[in-house]
Amino acid sequence: GVRQTRDFTRTDTGLAVNVEEMAERVPLARSIAGVALLTPGVSRPDATINASSRRNQSTLVVSGTSAAESVYYINGLNVTDLRNLLGYADLPFDAIATIDVKTGGYQAEFGRATGGVVNMVTKSGSNAWHGGATLTYAPEVLRSHAPQAFSAGGSGVSGATIYNRMASLETLDTSVYLSGPILKDRLFFFALVNPRSTKEYFAMASQGLSGNNLHTGVQTYNKTTSPRWLAKLDLNITDT
């Protein structure tokens, strides 16, 4: 085998993860946050802070700092949401090669952060052809449901029965990717398409606690499709 060497000149702390190898060995959420949470000292923030993210993402707390104090990089480019600092440009999970979470002692190149750094590198092509597909399906029949609940109401507001068992959620996430050479030893590509769809019925609240109002209410249905794609070219200018 190959003996690994330690770099004792590095001062940063954290965890670097090969995403593809980790996903094959450890059951984890297929998201950037799901991998980053494996790092010691990294946790989820309060639910109210996550709700403030414009991108509907799970933000991170590093070593007790605010979720807005961390920065996110993709291939060296800062992709943090500069409007409220909560969230970042997301990536298809199968397009990520490595995620390096730095919790302290990181270099000056990772500036504008008083919390942590999440540094992501996307996959690249090579002289060998590679391709594949993944499909992740979460059907409604395998989900548990919260029990029926009640809202007491208040002054001038009638109470309500919350029919949680009428809520449902179904998600489908597919990725197809291909990589290889365009010019051998010189120019390479990696390409991926990621169709996604979600179907969700929210819990229904009755219009009252008695009579016909007990069985009358409005249920909201939401269906979304959000396809994503990624293409990357790598060029070797000089012979290696």
mmCIF file of C-alpha atoms in Angstrom:
data_model
loop_
_atom_site.group_PDB
_atom_site.id
_atom_site.type_symbol
_atom_site.label_atom_id
_atom_site.label_comp_id
_atom_site.label_asym_id
_atom_site.label_seq_id
_atom_site.Cartn_x
_atom_site.Cartn_y
_atom_site.Cartn_z
ATOM 1 C CA GLY A 1 0.000 0.000 0.000
ATOM 2 C CA VAL A 2 0.885 3.686 -0.016
ATOM 3 C CA ARG A 3 2.044 5.252 3.219
ATOM 4 C CA GLN A 4 0.314 8.513 4.028
ATOM 5 C CA THR A 5 2.484 11.399 5.192
ATOM 6 C CA ARG A 6 1.475 14.096 7.645
ATOM 7 C CA ASP A 7 1.823 17.787 6.838
ATOM 8 C CA PHE A 8 3.015 19.296 10.105
ATOM 9 C CA THR A 9 3.253 22.791 8.591
ATOM 10 C CA ARG A 10 -0.540 23.163 8.393
ATOM 11 C CA THR A 11 -2.200 25.104 11.173
ATOM 12 C CA ASP A 12 -5.871 24.685 10.276
ATOM 13 C CA THR A 13 -8.283 22.363 12.056
ATOM 14 C CA GLY A 14 -11.343 20.652 10.628
ATOM 15 C CA LEU A 15 -12.202 17.745 8.363
ATOM 16 C CA ALA A 16 -11.622 17.032 4.656
ATOM 17 C CA VAL A 17 -14.004 14.481 3.127
ATOM 18 C CA ASN A 18 -13.909 12.610 -0.179
ATOM 19 C CA VAL A 19 -17.653 12.766 -0.797
ATOM 20 C CA GLU A 20 -17.974 9.781 -3.153
ATOM 21 C CA GLU A 21 -16.010 7.421 -0.872
ATOM 22 C CA MET A 22 -17.851 8.609 2.241
ATOM 23 C CA ALA A 23 -21.288 8.169 0.621
ATOM 24 C CA GLU A 24 -20.411 4.575 -0.290
ATOM 25 C CA ARG A 25 -19.371 3.672 3.259
ATOM 26 C CA VAL A 26 -21.532 5.790 5.559
ATOM 27 C CA PRO A 27 -25.291 6.446 5.343
ATOM 28 C CA LEU A 28 -25.629 10.232 5.387
ATOM 29 C CA ALA A 29 -27.854 12.966 4.021
ATOM 30 C CA ARG A 30 -27.127 13.766 0.383
ATOM 31 C CA SER A 31 -26.376 17.428 1.005
ATOM 32 C CA ILE A 32 -23.471 19.745 1.742
ATOM 33 C CA ALA A 33 -24.699 20.267 5.307
ATOM 34 C CA GLY A 34 -25.067 16.503 5.826
ATOM 35 C CA VAL A 35 -21.345 16.019 5.122
ATOM 36 C CA ALA A 36 -20.192 19.137 6.973
ATOM 37 C CA LEU A 37 -21.983 18.016 10.154
ATOM 38 C CA LEU A 38 -19.486 15.133 10.448
ATOM 39 C CA THR A 39 -16.872 17.721 11.463
ATOM 40 C CA PRO A 40 -16.226 18.078 15.227
ATOM 41 C CA GLY A 41 -17.545 21.414 16.467
ATOM 42 C CA VAL A 42 -20.083 21.853 13.632
ATOM 43 C CA SER A 43 -23.811 21.825 14.399
ATOM 44 C CA ARG A 44 -27.132 23.130 13.130
ATOM 45 C CA PRO A 45 -28.347 26.585 14.216
ATOM 46 C CA ASP A 46 -31.666 27.442 15.792
ATOM 47 C CA ALA A 47 -34.645 26.651 13.557
ATOM 48 C CA THR A 48 -35.597 30.339 13.372
ATOM 49 C CA ILE A 49 -32.197 31.122 11.809
ATOM 50 C CA ASN A 50 -32.592 28.386 9.195
ATOM 51 C CA ALA A 51 -35.998 29.824 8.361
ATOM 52 C CA SER A 52 -34.289 33.157 7.571
ATOM 53 C CA SER A 53 -32.234 31.579 4.785
ATOM 54 C CA ARG A 54 -33.563 32.732 1.401
ATOM 55 C CA ARG A 55 -32.433 29.498 -0.227
ATOM 56 C CA ASN A 56 -34.245 27.026 2.053
ATOM 57 C CA GLN A 57 -30.914 25.538 3.114
ATOM 58 C CA SER A 58 -29.518 24.084 6.317
ATOM 59 C CA THR A 59 -26.932 26.583 7.506
ATOM 60 C CA LEU A 60 -24.116 25.664 9.885
ATOM 61 C CA VAL A 61 -22.783 26.793 13.248
ATOM 62 C CA VAL A 62 -19.013 26.347 13.679
ATOM 63 C CA SER A 63 -17.552 26.257 17.197
ATOM 64 C CA GLY A 64 -20.448 28.223 18.653
ATOM 65 C CA THR A 65 -20.270 31.183 16.253
ATOM 66 C CA SER A 66 -23.248 32.651 14.424
ATOM 67 C CA ALA A 67 -24.492 30.884 11.285
ATOM 68 C CA ALA A 68 -23.863 34.158 9.410
ATOM 69 C CA GLU A 69 -20.143 34.152 10.284
ATOM 70 C CA SER A 70 -19.137 31.211 8.055
ATOM 71 C CA VAL A 71 -18.241 31.407 4.360
ATOM 72 C CA TYR A 72 -18.649 28.902 1.533
ATOM 73 C CA TYR A 73 -16.365 28.376 -1.473
ATOM 74 C CA ILE A 74 -16.784 26.380 -4.692
ATOM 75 C CA ASN A 75 -13.579 25.826 -6.663
ATOM 76 C CA GLY A 76 -12.016 28.831 -4.939
ATOM 77 C CA LEU A 77 -14.960 31.197 -5.552
ATOM 78 C CA ASN A 78 -16.841 32.677 -2.595
ATOM 79 C CA VAL A 79 -20.506 31.672 -3.089
ATOM 80 C CA THR A 80 -21.910 32.855 0.251
ATOM 81 C CA ASP A 81 -25.249 34.671 0.054
ATOM 82 C CA LEU A 82 -23.999 38.263 0.392
ATOM 83 C CA ARG A 83 -27.457 39.655 1.168
ATOM 84 C CA ASN A 84 -27.943 38.144 4.622
ATOM 85 C CA LEU A 85 -24.937 35.740 4.824
ATOM 86 C CA LEU A 86 -27.310 32.825 5.432
ATOM 87 C CA GLY A 87 -27.023 30.300 2.622
ATOM 88 C CA TYR A 88 -24.827 29.667 -0.384
ATOM 89 C CA ALA A 89 -24.856 28.554 -4.010
ATOM 90 C CA ASP A 90 -25.811 24.889 -3.843
ATOM 91 C CA LEU A 91 -24.460 21.979 -5.886
ATOM 92 C CA PRO A 92 -25.831 18.621 -7.035
ATOM 93 C CA PHE A 93 -24.492 16.091 -4.542
ATOM 94 C CA ASP A 94 -23.011 13.842 -7.255
ATOM 95 C CA ALA A 95 -21.007 16.765 -8.671
ATOM 96 C CA ILE A 96 -18.957 17.260 -5.488
ATOM 97 C CA ALA A 97 -15.510 15.663 -5.232
ATOM 98 C CA THR A 98 -14.394 16.924 -1.800
ATOM 99 C CA ILE A 99 -15.706 19.080 1.021
ATOM 100 C CA ASP A 100 -13.085 20.623 3.322
ATOM 101 C CA VAL A 101 -14.545 22.142 6.488
ATOM 102 C CA LYS A 102 -12.115 24.421 8.316
ATOM 103 C CA THR A 103 -13.057 25.263 11.896
ATOM 104 C CA GLY A 104 -9.993 27.303 12.875
ATOM 105 C CA GLY A 105 -6.443 28.309 12.058
ATOM 106 C CA TYR A 106 -7.172 28.604 8.353
ATOM 107 C CA GLN A 107 -5.068 30.573 5.874
ATOM 108 C CA ALA A 108 -5.550 34.232 4.916
ATOM 109 C CA GLU A 109 -6.897 33.226 1.491
ATOM 110 C CA PHE A 110 -10.128 32.269 3.245
ATOM 111 C CA GLY A 111 -10.936 35.755 4.444
ATOM 112 C CA ARG A 112 -14.179 37.465 5.445
ATOM 113 C CA ALA A 113 -15.017 34.739 7.957
ATOM 114 C CA THR A 114 -15.079 34.832 11.732
ATOM 115 C CA GLY A 115 -16.692 31.398 11.973
ATOM 116 C CA GLY A 116 -15.716 28.514 9.720
ATOM 117 C CA VAL A 117 -14.994 27.816 6.069
ATOM 118 C CA VAL A 118 -16.719 25.208 3.890
ATOM 119 C CA ASN A 119 -14.526 24.696 0.825
ATOM 120 C CA MET A 120 -16.023 22.528 -1.950
ATOM 121 C CA VAL A 121 -14.292 21.193 -5.057
ATOM 122 C CA THR A 122 -16.301 19.762 -7.956
ATOM 123 C CA LYS A 123 -15.419 16.609 -9.884
ATOM 124 C CA SER A 124 -13.199 16.811 -12.971
ATOM 125 C CA GLY A 125 -12.664 14.786 -16.098
ATOM 126 C CA SER A 126 -9.552 12.749 -16.931
ATOM 127 C CA ASN A 127 -8.131 10.594 -19.732
ATOM 128 C CA ALA A 128 -10.464 7.791 -18.629
ATOM 129 C CA TRP A 129 -14.172 7.821 -19.417
ATOM 130 C CA HIS A 130 -16.527 7.703 -16.448
ATOM 131 C CA GLY A 131 -20.287 7.874 -16.248
ATOM 132 C CA GLY A 132 -23.151 6.924 -14.013
ATOM 133 C CA ALA A 133 -26.595 7.655 -12.671
ATOM 134 C CA THR A 134 -28.223 7.824 -9.259
ATOM 135 C CA LEU A 135 -31.868 7.924 -8.256
ATOM 136 C CA THR A 136 -33.135 8.857 -4.807
ATOM 137 C CA TYR A 137 -36.864 8.419 -4.198
ATOM 138 C CA ALA A 138 -38.645 9.107 -0.919
ATOM 139 C CA PRO A 139 -42.269 7.860 -1.229
ATOM 140 C CA GLU A 140 -45.058 9.025 1.014
ATOM 141 C CA VAL A 141 -45.941 5.477 2.133
ATOM 142 C CA LEU A 142 -42.647 5.141 4.015
ATOM 143 C CA ARG A 143 -43.089 8.334 6.053
ATOM 144 C CA SER A 144 -44.522 8.541 9.556
ATOM 145 C CA HIS A 145 -47.233 11.065 10.431
ATOM 146 C CA ALA A 146 -47.710 13.330 13.403
ATOM 147 C CA PRO A 147 -50.900 12.712 15.406
ATOM 148 C CA GLN A 148 -53.963 14.919 15.184
ATOM 149 C CA ALA A 149 -53.524 18.177 17.114
ATOM 150 C CA PHE A 150 -55.700 21.016 18.409
ATOM 151 C CA SER A 151 -55.363 24.778 18.485
ATOM 152 C CA ALA A 152 -57.144 26.498 21.359
ATOM 153 C CA GLY A 153 -57.646 29.805 19.575
ATOM 154 C CA GLY A 154 -58.056 33.058 21.488
ATOM 155 C CA SER A 155 -60.027 36.254 21.734
ATOM 156 C CA GLY A 156 -62.198 36.496 18.634
ATOM 157 C CA VAL A 157 -60.391 33.542 17.074
ATOM 158 C CA SER A 158 -62.020 30.113 17.052
ATOM 159 C CA GLY A 159 -60.026 27.005 17.837
ATOM 160 C CA ALA A 160 -59.141 24.433 15.204
ATOM 161 C CA THR A 161 -58.358 20.779 14.711
ATOM 162 C CA ILE A 162 -55.075 20.160 12.878
ATOM 163 C CA TYR A 163 -55.376 17.064 10.673
ATOM 164 C CA ASN A 164 -51.675 16.171 10.420
ATOM 165 C CA ARG A 165 -52.391 12.769 8.908
ATOM 166 C CA MET A 166 -53.590 14.488 5.747
ATOM 167 C CA ALA A 167 -50.098 15.889 5.170
ATOM 168 C CA SER A 168 -47.829 14.077 2.734
ATOM 169 C CA LEU A 169 -44.462 14.562 1.056
ATOM 170 C CA GLU A 170 -42.897 12.767 -1.908
ATOM 171 C CA THR A 171 -39.487 13.629 -3.418
ATOM 172 C CA LEU A 172 -37.535 12.396 -6.436
ATOM 173 C CA ASP A 173 -33.898 13.307 -7.128
ATOM 174 C CA THR A 174 -32.044 11.932 -10.178
ATOM 175 C CA SER A 175 -28.508 12.569 -11.430
ATOM 176 C CA VAL A 176 -26.850 11.497 -14.691
ATOM 177 C CA TYR A 177 -23.186 12.362 -15.255
ATOM 178 C CA LEU A 178 -20.383 11.763 -17.762
ATOM 179 C CA SER A 179 -16.705 12.733 -17.821
ATOM 180 C CA GLY A 180 -13.716 12.112 -20.057
ATOM 181 C CA PRO A 181 -11.155 13.648 -22.407
ATOM 182 C CA ILE A 182 -11.823 16.115 -25.201
ATOM 183 C CA LEU A 183 -8.109 16.278 -26.100
ATOM 184 C CA LYS A 184 -6.040 13.541 -24.473
ATOM 185 C CA ASP A 185 -3.669 14.825 -21.775
ATOM 186 C CA ARG A 186 -4.844 18.373 -22.491
ATOM 187 C CA LEU A 187 -8.565 19.153 -22.206
ATOM 188 C CA PHE A 188 -11.132 17.296 -20.082
ATOM 189 C CA PHE A 189 -14.818 17.705 -19.225
ATOM 190 C CA PHE A 190 -17.301 16.758 -16.536
ATOM 191 C CA ALA A 191 -21.047 17.192 -17.138
ATOM 192 C CA LEU A 192 -24.074 16.423 -14.957
ATOM 193 C CA VAL A 193 -27.844 16.939 -15.102
ATOM 194 C CA ASN A 194 -29.944 16.747 -11.950
ATOM 195 C CA PRO A 195 -33.776 16.717 -12.385
ATOM 196 C CA ARG A 196 -35.646 17.105 -9.079
ATOM 197 C CA SER A 197 -39.332 17.128 -8.141
ATOM 198 C CA THR A 198 -41.343 17.468 -4.939
ATOM 199 C CA LYS A 199 -45.034 16.888 -4.221
ATOM 200 C CA GLU A 200 -46.345 18.046 -0.865
ATOM 201 C CA TYR A 201 -49.752 18.267 0.809
ATOM 202 C CA PHE A 202 -49.781 20.361 3.984
ATOM 203 C CA ALA A 203 -51.813 19.549 7.093
ATOM 204 C CA MET A 204 -55.386 20.864 7.055
ATOM 205 C CA ALA A 205 -56.791 23.021 9.839
ATOM 206 C CA SER A 206 -60.535 22.990 10.476
ATOM 207 C CA GLN A 207 -62.518 26.239 10.665
ATOM 208 C CA GLY A 208 -63.755 25.460 14.144
ATOM 209 C CA LEU A 209 -64.170 22.800 16.822
ATOM 210 C CA SER A 210 -67.857 21.978 16.408
ATOM 211 C CA GLY A 211 -70.532 21.345 13.814
ATOM 212 C CA ASN A 212 -69.731 21.540 10.141
ATOM 213 C CA ASN A 213 -66.710 23.744 10.893
ATOM 214 C CA LEU A 214 -64.977 20.741 12.451
ATOM 215 C CA HIS A 215 -64.824 19.015 9.073
ATOM 216 C CA THR A 216 -64.322 22.089 6.876
ATOM 217 C CA GLY A 217 -60.967 23.569 5.989
ATOM 218 C CA VAL A 218 -58.485 24.403 3.263
ATOM 219 C CA GLN A 219 -55.551 22.196 2.338
ATOM 220 C CA THR A 220 -52.548 23.562 0.477
ATOM 221 C CA TYR A 221 -50.824 21.535 -2.247
ATOM 222 C CA ASN A 222 -47.383 22.349 -3.580
ATOM 223 C CA LYS A 223 -45.631 20.746 -6.559
ATOM 224 C CA THR A 224 -42.184 21.897 -7.656
ATOM 225 C CA THR A 225 -39.678 20.847 -10.288
ATOM 226 C CA SER A 226 -36.183 22.312 -10.021
ATOM 227 C CA PRO A 227 -33.718 20.803 -12.500
ATOM 228 C CA ARG A 228 -30.026 21.670 -12.177
ATOM 229 C CA TRP A 229 -27.004 21.064 -14.369
ATOM 230 C CA LEU A 230 -23.244 21.513 -14.118
ATOM 231 C CA ALA A 231 -20.473 21.508 -16.735
ATOM 232 C CA LYS A 232 -16.766 21.840 -16.039
ATOM 233 C CA LEU A 233 -13.745 22.039 -18.344
ATOM 234 C CA ASP A 234 -10.143 21.474 -17.208
ATOM 235 C CA LEU A 235 -7.206 22.526 -19.396
ATOM 236 C CA ASN A 236 -3.559 21.538 -18.928
ATOM 237 C CA ILE A 237 -1.607 24.410 -20.478
ATOM 238 C CA THR A 238 1.779 22.731 -20.073
ATOM 239 C CA ASP A 239 2.927 19.123 -20.170
ATOM 240 C CA THR A 240 2.827 17.392 -16.803
#
